[in-house]
Tab-separated table of C-alpha atoms and ligand atoms in Angstrom:
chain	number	residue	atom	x	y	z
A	1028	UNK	CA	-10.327	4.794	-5.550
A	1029	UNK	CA	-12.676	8.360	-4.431
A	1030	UNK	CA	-10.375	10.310	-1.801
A	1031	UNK	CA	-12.270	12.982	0.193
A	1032	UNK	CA	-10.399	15.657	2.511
A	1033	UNK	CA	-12.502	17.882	4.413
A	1034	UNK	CA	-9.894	20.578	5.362
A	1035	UNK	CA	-9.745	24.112	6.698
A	1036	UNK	CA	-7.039	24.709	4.062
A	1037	UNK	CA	-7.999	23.433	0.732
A	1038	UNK	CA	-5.276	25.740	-0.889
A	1039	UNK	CA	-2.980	22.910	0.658
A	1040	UNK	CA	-4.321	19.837	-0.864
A	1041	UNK	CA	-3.463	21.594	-4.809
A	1042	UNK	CA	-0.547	19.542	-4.885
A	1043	UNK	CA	-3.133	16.502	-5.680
A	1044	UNK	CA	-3.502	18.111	-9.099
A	1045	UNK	CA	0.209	17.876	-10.081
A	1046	UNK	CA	2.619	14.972	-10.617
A	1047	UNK	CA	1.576	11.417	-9.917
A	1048	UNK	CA	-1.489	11.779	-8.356
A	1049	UNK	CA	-2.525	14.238	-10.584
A	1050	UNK	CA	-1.447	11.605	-13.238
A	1051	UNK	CA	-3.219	8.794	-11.315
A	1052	UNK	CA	-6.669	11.414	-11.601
A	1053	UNK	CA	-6.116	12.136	-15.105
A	1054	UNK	CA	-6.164	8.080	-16.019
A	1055	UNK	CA	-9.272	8.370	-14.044
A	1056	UNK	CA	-7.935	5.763	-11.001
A	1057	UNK	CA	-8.117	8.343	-8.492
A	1058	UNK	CA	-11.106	10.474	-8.218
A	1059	UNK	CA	-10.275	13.049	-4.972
A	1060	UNK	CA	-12.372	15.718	-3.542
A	1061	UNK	CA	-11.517	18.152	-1.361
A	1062	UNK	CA	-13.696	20.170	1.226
A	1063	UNK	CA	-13.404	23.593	2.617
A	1064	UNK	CA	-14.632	21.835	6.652
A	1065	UNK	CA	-16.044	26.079	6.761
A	1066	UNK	CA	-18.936	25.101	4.578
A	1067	UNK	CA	-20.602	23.366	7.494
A	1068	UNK	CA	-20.016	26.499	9.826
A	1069	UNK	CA	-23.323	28.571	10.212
A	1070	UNK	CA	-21.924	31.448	12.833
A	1071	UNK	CA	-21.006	34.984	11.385
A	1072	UNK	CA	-17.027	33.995	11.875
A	1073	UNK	CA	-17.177	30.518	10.883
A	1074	UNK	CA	-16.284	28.996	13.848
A	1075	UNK	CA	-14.156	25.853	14.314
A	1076	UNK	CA	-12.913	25.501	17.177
A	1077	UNK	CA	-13.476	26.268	21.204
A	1078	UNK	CA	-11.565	26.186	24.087
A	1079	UNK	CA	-10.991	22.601	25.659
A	1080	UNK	CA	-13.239	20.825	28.786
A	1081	UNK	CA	-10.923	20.718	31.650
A	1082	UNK	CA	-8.773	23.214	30.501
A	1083	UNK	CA	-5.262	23.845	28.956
A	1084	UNK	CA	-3.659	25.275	26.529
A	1085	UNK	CA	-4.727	25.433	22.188
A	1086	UNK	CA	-7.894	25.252	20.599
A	1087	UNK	CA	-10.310	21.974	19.709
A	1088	UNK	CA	-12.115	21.302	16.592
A	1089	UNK	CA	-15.692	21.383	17.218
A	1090	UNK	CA	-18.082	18.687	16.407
A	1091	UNK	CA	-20.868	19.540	14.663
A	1092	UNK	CA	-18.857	21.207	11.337
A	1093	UNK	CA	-17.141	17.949	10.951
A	1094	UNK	CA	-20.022	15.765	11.676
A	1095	UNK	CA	-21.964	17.981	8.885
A	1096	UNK	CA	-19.565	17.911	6.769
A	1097	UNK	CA	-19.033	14.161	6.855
A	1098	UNK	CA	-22.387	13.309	6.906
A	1099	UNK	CA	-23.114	15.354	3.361
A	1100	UNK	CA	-19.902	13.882	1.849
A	1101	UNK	CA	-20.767	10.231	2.694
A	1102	UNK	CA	-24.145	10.765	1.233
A	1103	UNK	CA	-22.503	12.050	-2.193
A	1104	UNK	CA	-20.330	9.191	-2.037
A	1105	UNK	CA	-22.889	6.690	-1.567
A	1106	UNK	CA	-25.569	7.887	-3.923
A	1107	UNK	CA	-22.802	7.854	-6.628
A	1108	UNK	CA	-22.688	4.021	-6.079
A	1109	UNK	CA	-19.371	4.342	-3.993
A	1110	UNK	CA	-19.284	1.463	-0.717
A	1111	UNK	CA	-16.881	0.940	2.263
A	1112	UNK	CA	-15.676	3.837	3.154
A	1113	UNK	CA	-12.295	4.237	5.724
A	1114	UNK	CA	-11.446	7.163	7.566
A	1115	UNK	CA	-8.066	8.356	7.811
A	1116	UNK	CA	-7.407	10.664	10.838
A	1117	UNK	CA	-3.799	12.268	10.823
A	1118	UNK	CA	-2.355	12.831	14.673
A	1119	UNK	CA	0.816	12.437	16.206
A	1120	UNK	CA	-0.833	9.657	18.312
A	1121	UNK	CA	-1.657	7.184	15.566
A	1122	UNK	CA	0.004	4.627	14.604
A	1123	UNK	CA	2.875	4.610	12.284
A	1124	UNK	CA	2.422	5.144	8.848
A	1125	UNK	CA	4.836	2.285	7.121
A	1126	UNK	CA	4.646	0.860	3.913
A	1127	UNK	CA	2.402	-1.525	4.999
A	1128	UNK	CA	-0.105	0.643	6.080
A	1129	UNK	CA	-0.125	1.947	2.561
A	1130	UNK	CA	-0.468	-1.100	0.587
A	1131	UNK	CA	-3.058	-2.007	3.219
A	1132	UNK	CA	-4.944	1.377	2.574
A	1133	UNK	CA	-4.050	0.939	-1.360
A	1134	UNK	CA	-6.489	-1.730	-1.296
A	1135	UNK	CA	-9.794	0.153	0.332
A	1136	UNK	CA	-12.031	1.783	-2.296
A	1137	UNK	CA	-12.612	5.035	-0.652
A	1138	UNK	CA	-11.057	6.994	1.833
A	1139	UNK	CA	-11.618	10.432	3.891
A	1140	UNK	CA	-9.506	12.268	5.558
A	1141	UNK	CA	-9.887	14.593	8.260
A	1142	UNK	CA	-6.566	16.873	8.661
A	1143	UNK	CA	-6.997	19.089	12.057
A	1144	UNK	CA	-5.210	22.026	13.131
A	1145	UNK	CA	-5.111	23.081	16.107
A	1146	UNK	CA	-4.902	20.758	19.490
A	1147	UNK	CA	-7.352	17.841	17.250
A	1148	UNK	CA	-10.394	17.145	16.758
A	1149	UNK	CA	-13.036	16.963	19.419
A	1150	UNK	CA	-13.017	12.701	20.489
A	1151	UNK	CA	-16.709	12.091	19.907
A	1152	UNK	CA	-15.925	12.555	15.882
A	1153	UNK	CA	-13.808	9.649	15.391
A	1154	UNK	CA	-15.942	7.892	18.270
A	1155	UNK	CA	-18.947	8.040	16.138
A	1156	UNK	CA	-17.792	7.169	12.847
A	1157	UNK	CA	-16.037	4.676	14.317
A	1158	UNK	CA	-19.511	2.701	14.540
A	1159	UNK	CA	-19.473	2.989	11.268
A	1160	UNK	CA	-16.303	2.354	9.407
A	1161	UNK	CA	-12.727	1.381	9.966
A	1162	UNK	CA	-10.803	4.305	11.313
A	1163	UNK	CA	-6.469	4.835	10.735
A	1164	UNK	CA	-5.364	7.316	12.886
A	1165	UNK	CA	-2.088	7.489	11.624
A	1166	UNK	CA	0.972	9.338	12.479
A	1167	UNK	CA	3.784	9.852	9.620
A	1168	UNK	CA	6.520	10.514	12.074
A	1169	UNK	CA	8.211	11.008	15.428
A	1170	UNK	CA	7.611	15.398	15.092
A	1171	UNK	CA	4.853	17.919	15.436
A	1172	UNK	CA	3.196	19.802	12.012
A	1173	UNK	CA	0.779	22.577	12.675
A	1174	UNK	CA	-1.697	20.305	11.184
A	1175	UNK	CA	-2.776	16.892	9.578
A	1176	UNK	CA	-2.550	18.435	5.786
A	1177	UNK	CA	1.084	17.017	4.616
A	1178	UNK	CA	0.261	14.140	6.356
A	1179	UNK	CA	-2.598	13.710	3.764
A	1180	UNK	CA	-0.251	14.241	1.011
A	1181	UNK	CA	2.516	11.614	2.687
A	1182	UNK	CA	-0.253	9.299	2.732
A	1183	UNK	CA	-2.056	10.037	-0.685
A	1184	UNK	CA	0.958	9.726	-2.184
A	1185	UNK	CA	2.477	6.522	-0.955
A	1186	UNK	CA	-0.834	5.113	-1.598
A	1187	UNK	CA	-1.680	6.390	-4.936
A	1188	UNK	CA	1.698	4.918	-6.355
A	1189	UNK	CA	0.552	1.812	-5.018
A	1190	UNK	CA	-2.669	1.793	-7.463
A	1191	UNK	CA	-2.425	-0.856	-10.613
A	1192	UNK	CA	-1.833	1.381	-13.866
A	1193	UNK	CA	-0.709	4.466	-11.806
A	1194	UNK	CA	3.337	3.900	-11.587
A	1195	UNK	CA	4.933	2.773	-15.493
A	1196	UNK	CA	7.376	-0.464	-15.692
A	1197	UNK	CA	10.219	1.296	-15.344
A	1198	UNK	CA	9.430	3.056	-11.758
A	1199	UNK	CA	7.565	0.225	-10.602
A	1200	UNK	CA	7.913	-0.717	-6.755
A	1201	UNK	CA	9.420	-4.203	-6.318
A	1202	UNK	CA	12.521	-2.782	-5.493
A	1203	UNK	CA	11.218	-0.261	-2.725
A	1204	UNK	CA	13.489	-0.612	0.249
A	1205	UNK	CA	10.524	-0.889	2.452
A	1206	UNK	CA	8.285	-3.011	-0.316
A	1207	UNK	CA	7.564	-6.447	1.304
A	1208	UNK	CA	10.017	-8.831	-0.332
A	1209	UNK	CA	12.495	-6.041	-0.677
A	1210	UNK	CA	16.130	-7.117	0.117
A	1211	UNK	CA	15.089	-7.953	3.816
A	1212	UNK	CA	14.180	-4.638	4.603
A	1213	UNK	CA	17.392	-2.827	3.856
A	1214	UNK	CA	17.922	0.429	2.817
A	1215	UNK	CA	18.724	0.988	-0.862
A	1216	UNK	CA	22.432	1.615	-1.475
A	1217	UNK	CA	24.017	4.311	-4.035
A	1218	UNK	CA	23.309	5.161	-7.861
A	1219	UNK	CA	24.922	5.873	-10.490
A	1220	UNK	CA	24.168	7.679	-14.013
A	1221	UNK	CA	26.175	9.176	-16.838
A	1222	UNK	CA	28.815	10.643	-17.181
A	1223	UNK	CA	31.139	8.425	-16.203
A	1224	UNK	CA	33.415	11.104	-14.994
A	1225	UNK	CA	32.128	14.034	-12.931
A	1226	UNK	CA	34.375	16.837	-11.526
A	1227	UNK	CA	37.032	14.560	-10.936
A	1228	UNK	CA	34.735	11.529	-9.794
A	1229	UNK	CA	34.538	8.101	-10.976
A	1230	UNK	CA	31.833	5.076	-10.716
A	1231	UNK	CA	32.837	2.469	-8.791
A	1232	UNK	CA	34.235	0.128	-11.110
A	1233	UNK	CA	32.464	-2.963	-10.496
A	1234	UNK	CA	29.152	-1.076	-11.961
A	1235	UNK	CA	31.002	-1.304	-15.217
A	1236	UNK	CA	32.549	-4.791	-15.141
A	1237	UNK	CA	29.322	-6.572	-16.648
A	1238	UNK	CA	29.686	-8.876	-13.652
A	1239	UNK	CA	25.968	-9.377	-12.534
A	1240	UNK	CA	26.550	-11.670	-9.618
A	1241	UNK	CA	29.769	-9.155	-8.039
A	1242	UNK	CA	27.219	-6.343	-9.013
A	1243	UNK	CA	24.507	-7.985	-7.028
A	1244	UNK	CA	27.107	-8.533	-4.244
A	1245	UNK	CA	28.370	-4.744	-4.396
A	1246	UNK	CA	25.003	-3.548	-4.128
A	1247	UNK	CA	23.865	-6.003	-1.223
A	1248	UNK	CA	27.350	-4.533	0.849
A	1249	UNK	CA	26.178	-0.927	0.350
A	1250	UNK	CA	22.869	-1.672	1.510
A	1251	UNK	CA	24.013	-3.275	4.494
A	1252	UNK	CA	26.414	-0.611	5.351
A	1253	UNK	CA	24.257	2.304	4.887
A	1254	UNK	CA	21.315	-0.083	6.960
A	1255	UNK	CA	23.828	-0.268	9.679
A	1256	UNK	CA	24.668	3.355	9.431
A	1257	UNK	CA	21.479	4.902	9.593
A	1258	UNK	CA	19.276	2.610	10.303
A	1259	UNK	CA	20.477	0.252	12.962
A	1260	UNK	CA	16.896	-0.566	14.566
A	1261	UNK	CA	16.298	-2.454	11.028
A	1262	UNK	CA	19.354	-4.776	11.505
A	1263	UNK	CA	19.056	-5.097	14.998
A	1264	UNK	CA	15.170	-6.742	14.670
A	1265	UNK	CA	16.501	-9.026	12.145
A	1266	UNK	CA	16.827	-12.605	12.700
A	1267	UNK	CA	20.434	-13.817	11.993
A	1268	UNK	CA	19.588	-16.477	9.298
A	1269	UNK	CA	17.724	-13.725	7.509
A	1270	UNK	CA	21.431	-13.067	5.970
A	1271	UNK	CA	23.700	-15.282	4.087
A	1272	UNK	CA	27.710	-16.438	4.711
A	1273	UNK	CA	28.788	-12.976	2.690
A	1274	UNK	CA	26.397	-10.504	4.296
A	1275	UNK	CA	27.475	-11.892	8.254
A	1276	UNK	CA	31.123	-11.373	6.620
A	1277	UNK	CA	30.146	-7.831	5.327
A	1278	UNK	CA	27.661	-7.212	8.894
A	1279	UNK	CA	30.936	-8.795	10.674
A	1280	UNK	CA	33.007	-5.637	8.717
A	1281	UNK	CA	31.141	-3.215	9.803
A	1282	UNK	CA	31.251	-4.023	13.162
A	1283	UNK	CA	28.227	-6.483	13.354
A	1284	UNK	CA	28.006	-9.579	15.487
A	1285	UNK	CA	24.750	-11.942	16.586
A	1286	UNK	CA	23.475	-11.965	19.602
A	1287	UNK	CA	25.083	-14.851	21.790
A	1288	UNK	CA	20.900	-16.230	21.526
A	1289	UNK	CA	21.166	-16.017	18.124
A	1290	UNK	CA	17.934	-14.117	17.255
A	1291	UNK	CA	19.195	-10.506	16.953
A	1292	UNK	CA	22.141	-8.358	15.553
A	1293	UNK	CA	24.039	-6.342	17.614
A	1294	UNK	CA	26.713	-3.297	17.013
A	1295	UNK	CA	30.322	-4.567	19.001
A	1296	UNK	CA	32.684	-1.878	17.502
A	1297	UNK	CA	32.146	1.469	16.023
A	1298	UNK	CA	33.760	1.455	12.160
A	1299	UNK	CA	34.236	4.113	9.582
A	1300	UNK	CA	30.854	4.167	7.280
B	21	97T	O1	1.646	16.989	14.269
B	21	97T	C1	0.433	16.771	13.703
B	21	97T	C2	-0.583	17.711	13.886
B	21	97T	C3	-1.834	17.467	13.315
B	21	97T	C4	-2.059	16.308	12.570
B	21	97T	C5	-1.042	15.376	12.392
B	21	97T	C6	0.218	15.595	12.951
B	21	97T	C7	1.268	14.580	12.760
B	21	97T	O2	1.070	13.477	11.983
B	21	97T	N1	2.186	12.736	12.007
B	21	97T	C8	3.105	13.335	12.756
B	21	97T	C9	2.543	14.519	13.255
C-alpha cells in the first residue's frame, strides 16, 4: 500500500518510522511519503491560509498549495505504476472512523491524506478531487485537535495492522473487540500475566482451573459487564437473540432486561460494576 500526507507539519508524521508501521515499511508493505504542503507556496512567507468569505472567526487553507501539491504527488504516484488512489480528509465533520472503515480502507492500494490546521481546508479541494477519486472524510472522535495530523496516525495505524504479513500470529486481530465476528461486539474483559501473586493480589481462580468452557464463560461475563458499564450504546443496539440463556442471566445481573418488543436491551436498575 503507498501512503502520501501532504502536511504543514511533517515533524509530526515521524512516528510512521517507529513501531509497527515502521515495521510494516521495513517488510516493504507500506511505502509512505510525507509532504511539507509549503513546497507548493510561491509567496515570500509561504502562505497557507486567508481569512474566510463571509466572515468569522480562524483561518482557511488556501487552494492552490494543496491543489499543487496534489497534483505533483498523484503524478509521482502514477508514473511509478501506482492506480486508484483514495483521499482521506481528517475533520470533525466526517464520518466516524470505526473498525470498519479501516478494514475497508485496508483494502485500497493507495491513500493520501490531507491533515488541515486551522478552520479546514478551502471546499473546492475535496470538491475537485472528488471527480476524481473516492474521498473519506473521516472524523476519529466526538473532540476538537488543532489539526488533522493524529488523526493520520489513528488511521495509519489501525489500517496498517490490518495489512497481510504486517501483525505476527500471536498479535493477530480475530479477537479485536471491534473485529467483525468479535464476541458480538463486546468489549474485551480483563488480563492476566505472571506472577501469580502481586502486592497482595491474586488471579481470579477460574484462569487457573484448566476449565476451558467456565474460562470461556468467565471471560464472556466480564465482557458483558464492562460492555454494560462503559459502553451501554453497544448493548442497547443489540438484538436480544444475539445472546444466549447465560449471557440474558449475566445481562439480567447486571441490571439488563429486553425491550417489551423484543429487539433492544435496556438498563432497569443501576448495579455495582
Ligand atoms: O479536530 C480536528 C481538526 C482538524 C482535523 C481533524 C480534526 C478531528 O478529527 N477527528 C476529530 C477531530
Amino acid at each position: 500500500m503507498r501512503l502520501d500526507v501532504v502536511t504543514i507539519f511533517p515533524e509530526y508524521l515521524e512516528p510512521l518510522n517507529v513501531s509497527l508501521v515502521g515495521k510494516a515499511r521495513a517488510r516493504g508493505r507500506l511505502d509512505v511519503h510525507v509532504h511539507d504542503l509549503r513546497e507548493w507556496t510561491y509567496d515570500r512567507h509561504n502562505t497557507v491560509d486567508d481569512t474566510p468569505y463571509g466572515g468569522g472567526p480562524g483561518m482557511v487553507m488556501k487552494t492552490e498549495p494543496w491543489g499543487d501539491a496534489l497534483d505533483t504527488l498523484l503524478a509521482d504516484g502514477y508514473e511509478t505504476g501506482h492506480t486508484s488512489p483514495a483521499l482521506v480528509v481528517p475533520t470533525p465533520s466526517g464520518r466516524p472512523f470505526t473498525q470498519e472503515l479501516a478494514v475497508e480502507l485496508s483494502e485500497r492500494p493507495w491513500l493520501v491524506f490531507t491533515p488541515a490546521r486551522y478552520e479546514g481546508i478551502d471546499r473546492r479541494v475535496v470538491d475537485e478531487y472528488a471527480t476524481r477519486m473516492p474521498v473519506y472524510e473521516v472524523s476519529i472522535g466526538d473532540y476538537v485537535l488543532a489539526g488533522g495530523e493524529a488523526a493520520v496516525l489513528v488511521v495509519t495505524e489501525a489500517v496498517a495492522r490490518l495489512l497481510p504479513g504486517v501483525l505476527g500470529n500471536a498479535e493477530s486481530h480475530r479477537d479485536d473487540s471491534f473485529a467483525p465476528g468479535a464476541m458480538a461486539n463486546l468489549l474485551e474483559g480483563p488480563v492476566y500475566t505472571k506472577p501469580p501473586e502481586w502486592r497482595g493480589r491474586d488471579i481470579p481462580d477460574v484462569l487457573l482451573s484448566g476449565h476451558h468452557g467456565r474460562i470461556a464463560r468467565w471471560r464472556r461475563d466480564e465482557a458483558l459487564r464492562r460492555t454494560t458499564a462503559n459502553r451501554p450504546d453497544l448493548i442497547e443496539r443489540c438484538d436480544p437473540a444475539a445472546f444466549d440463556k447465560k449471557d440474558r442471566e449475566m445481562l439480567s445481573i447486571l441490571g439488563w432486561e429486553p425491550e417489551p418488543d423484543g429487539r433492544f436491551w435496556r438498563r432497569v436498575k443501576a448495579v455495582e460494576e
